[in-house]
mmCIF file of C-alpha atoms in Angstrom:
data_model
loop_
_atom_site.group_PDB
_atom_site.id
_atom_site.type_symbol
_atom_site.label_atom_id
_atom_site.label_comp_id
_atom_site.label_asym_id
_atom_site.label_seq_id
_atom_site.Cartn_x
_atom_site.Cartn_y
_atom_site.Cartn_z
ATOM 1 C CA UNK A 289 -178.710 25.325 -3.450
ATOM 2 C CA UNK A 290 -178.218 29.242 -4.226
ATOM 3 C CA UNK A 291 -175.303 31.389 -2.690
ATOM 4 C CA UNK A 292 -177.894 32.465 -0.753
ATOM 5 C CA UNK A 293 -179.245 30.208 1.669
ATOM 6 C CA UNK A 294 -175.506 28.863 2.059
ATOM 7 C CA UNK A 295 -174.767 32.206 3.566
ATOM 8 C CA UNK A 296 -177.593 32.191 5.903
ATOM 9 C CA UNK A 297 -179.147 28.940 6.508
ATOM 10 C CA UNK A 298 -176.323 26.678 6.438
ATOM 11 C CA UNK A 299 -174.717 25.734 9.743
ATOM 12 C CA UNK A 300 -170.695 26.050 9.116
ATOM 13 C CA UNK A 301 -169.499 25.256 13.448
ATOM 14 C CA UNK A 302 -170.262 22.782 15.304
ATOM 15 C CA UNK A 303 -173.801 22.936 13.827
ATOM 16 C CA UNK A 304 -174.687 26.357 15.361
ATOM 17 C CA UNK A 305 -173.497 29.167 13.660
ATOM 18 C CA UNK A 306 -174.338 30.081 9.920
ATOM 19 C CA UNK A 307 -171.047 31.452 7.619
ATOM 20 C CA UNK A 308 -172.311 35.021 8.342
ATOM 21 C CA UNK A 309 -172.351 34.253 11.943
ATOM 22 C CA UNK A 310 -169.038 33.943 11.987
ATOM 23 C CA UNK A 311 -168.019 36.706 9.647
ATOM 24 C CA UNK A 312 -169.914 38.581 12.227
ATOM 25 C CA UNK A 313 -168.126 37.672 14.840
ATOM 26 C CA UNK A 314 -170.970 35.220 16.935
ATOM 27 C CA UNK A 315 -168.439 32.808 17.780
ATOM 28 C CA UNK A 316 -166.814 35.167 19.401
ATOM 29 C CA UNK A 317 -169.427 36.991 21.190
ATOM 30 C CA UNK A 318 -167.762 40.104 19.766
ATOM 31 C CA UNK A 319 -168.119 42.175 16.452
ATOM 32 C CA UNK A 320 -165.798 41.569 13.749
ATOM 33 C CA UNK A 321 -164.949 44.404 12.254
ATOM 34 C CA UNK A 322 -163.263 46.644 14.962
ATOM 35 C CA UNK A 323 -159.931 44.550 15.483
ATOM 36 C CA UNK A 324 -159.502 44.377 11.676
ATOM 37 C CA UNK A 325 -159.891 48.300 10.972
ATOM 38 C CA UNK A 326 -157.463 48.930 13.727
ATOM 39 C CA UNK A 327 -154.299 47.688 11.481
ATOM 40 C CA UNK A 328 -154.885 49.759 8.088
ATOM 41 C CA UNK A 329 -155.882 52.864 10.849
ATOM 42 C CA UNK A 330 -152.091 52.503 12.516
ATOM 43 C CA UNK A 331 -150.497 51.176 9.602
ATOM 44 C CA UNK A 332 -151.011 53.671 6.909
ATOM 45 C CA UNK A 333 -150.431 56.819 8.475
ATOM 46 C CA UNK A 334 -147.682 55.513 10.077
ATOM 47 C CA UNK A 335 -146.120 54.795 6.298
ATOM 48 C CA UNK A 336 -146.630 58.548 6.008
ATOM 49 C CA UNK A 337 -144.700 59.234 8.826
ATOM 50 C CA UNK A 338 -141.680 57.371 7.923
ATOM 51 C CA UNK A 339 -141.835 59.177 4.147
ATOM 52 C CA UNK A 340 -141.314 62.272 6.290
ATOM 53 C CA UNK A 341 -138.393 60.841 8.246
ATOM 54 C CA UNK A 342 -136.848 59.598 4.987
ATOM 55 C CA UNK A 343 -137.154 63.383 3.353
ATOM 56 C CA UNK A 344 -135.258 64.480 6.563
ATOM 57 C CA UNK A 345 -132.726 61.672 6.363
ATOM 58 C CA UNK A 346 -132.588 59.637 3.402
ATOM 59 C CA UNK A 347 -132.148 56.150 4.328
ATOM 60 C CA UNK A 348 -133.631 52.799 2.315
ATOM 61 C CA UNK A 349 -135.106 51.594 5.678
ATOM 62 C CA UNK A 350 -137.107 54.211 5.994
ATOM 63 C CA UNK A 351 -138.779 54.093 2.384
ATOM 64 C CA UNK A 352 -138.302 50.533 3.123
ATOM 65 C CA UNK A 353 -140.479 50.443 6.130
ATOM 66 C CA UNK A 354 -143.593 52.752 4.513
ATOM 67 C CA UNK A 355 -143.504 50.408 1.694
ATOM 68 C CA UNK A 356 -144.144 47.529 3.884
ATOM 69 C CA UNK A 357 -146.852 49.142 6.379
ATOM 70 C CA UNK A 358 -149.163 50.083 3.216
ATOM 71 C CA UNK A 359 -148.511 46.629 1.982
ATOM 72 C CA UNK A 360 -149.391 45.162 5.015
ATOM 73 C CA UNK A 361 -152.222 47.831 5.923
ATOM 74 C CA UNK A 362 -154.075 46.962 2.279
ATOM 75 C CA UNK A 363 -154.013 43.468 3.134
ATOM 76 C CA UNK A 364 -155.693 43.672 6.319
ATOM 77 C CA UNK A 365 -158.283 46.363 4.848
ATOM 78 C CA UNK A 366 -159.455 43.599 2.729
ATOM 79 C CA UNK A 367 -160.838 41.558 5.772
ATOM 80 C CA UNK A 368 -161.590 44.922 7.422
ATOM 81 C CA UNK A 369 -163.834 45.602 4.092
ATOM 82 C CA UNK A 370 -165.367 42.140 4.188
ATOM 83 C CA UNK A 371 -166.550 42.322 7.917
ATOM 84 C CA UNK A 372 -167.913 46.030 7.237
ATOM 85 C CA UNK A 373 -169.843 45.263 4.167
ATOM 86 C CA UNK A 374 -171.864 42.614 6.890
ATOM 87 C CA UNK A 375 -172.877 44.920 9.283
ATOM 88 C CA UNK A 376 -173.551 48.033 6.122
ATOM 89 C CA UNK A 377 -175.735 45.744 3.870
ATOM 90 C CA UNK A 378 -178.522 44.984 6.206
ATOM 91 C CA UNK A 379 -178.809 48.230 7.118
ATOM 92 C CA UNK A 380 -182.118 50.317 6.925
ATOM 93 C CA UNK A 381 -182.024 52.540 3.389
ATOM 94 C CA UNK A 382 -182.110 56.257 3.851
ATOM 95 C CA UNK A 383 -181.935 55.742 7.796
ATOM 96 C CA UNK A 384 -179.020 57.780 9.178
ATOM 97 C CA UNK A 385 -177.087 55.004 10.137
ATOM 98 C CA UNK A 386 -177.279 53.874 6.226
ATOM 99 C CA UNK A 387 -176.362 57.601 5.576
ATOM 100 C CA UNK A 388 -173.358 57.420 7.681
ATOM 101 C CA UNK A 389 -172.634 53.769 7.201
ATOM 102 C CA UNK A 390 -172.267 55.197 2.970
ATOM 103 C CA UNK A 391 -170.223 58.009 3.671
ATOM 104 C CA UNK A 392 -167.684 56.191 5.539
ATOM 105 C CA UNK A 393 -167.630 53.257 3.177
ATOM 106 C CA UNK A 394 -166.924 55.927 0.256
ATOM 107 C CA UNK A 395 -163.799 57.626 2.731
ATOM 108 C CA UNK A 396 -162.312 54.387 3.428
ATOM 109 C CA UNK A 397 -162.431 53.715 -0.127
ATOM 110 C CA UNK A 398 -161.154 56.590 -1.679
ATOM 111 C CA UNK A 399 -158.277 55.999 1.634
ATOM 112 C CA UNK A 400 -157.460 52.514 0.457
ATOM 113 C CA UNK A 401 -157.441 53.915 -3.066
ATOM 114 C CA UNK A 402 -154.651 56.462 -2.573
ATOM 115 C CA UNK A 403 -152.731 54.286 -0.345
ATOM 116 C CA UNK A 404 -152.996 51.284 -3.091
ATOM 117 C CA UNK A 405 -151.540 54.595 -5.483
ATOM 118 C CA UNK A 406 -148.548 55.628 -3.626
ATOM 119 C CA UNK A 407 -147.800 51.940 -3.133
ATOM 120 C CA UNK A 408 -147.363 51.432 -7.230
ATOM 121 C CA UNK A 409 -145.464 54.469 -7.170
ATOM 122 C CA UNK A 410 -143.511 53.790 -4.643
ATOM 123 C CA UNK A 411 -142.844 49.766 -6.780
ATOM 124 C CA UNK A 412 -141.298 51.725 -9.872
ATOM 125 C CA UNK A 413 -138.374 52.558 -7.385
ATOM 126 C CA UNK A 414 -138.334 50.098 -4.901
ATOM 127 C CA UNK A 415 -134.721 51.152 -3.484
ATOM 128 C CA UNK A 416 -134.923 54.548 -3.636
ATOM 129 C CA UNK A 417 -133.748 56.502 -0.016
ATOM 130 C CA UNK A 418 -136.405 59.299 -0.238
ATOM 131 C CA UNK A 419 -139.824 58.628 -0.664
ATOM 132 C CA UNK A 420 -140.602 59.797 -4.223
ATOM 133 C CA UNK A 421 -142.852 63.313 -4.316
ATOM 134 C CA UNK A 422 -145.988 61.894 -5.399
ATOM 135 C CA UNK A 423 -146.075 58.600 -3.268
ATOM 136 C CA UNK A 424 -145.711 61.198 -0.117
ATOM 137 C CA UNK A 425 -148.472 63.285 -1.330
ATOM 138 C CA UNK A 426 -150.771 60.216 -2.391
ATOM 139 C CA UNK A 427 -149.886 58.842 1.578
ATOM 140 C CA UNK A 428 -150.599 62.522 2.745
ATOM 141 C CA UNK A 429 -153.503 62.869 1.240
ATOM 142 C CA UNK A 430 -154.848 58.813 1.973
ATOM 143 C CA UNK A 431 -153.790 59.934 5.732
ATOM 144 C CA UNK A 432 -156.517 62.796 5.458
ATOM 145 C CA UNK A 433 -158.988 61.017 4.198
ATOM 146 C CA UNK A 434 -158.406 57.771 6.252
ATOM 147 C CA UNK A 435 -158.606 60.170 9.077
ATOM 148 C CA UNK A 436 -162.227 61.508 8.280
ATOM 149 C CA UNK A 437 -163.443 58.284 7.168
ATOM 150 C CA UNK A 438 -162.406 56.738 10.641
ATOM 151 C CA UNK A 439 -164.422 59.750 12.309
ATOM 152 C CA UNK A 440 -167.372 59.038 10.721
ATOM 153 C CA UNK A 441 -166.943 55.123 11.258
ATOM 154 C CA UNK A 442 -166.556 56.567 15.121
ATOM 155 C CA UNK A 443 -170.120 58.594 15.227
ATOM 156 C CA UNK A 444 -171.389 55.100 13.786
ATOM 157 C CA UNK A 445 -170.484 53.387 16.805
ATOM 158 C CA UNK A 446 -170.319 56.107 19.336
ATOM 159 C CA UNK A 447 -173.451 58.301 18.821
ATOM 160 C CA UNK A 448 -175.669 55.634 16.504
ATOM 161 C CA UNK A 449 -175.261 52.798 18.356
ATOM 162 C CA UNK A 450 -174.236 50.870 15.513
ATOM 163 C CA UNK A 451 -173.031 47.165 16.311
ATOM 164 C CA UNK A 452 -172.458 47.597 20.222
ATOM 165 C CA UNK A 453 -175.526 45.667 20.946
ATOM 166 C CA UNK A 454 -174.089 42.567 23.674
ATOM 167 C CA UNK A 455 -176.540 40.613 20.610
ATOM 168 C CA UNK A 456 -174.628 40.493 17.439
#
């Protein structure tokens, strides 16, 4: 039995749904992937906002509190990743949802990346009352790029169509 046909011939519930059904979100008659990204989108740039509060008033809850949401926003960007890479892989090469579905991949990446930076920067002084200089501008810059890669995950949906079908 290869990897394979476990992931998309073998029933997993109740005899009806296959695993990648249910990554998918069949069981649920509802996409997987939106309610996932919707954490690391709120989370992270909210850790940015609390490293400006604690340059304006240095207190540990503050540096406290964006340590926490980009813990907590990397965690859920794993399943967000996961339920993403099921609806990017079968898509069409060179089509323009592929096109799109690659350059958002790449921002949300590169986002993750930067936040996952600041975070070990932020570990080597973990009771520190001001964020340090280059965790702020690591979240700053994870913020932008977050930001864009959420845009382009938008014109996915919004203008492509991509994964709104009432299907799955």
């Amino acid at each position: 039995m290869t990897t394979g046909s476990i992931w998309s011939q073998r029933p997993v519930v109740a005899g009806r749904w296959t695993l990648k059904d249910v990554v998918q979100g069949k069981p649920f008659g509802h996409p997987s992937h939106p309610p996932f990204v919707h954490f690391p989108s709120a989370l992270l740039p909210v850790a940015f906002i609390f490293d400006i509060a604690s340059r304006l008033d240095a207190d540990l809850t503050l540096t406290r509190a964006a340590f926490y949401n980009i813990l907590l926003g990397l965690a859920v960007a794993v399943f967000a990743a996961i339920t993403g890479l099921i609806a990017y892989l079968p898509m069409v090469g060179g089509s323009r949802k592929k096109i799109l579905g690659t350059r958002h991949l790449i921002a949300q990446v590169c986002a993750v990346s930067l936040f996952a930076l600041s975070l070990l920067v932020r570990s080597f002084d973990f009771d520190a009352t001001q964020t340090p200089l280059l965790a702020m501008v690591l979240a700053a810059a994870g913020t932008v790029v977050l930001s864009v890669g959420n845009y382009i995950g938008g014109t996915l949906v919004y203008r492509q169509g991509m994964r709104v079908s009432t299907e799955l």
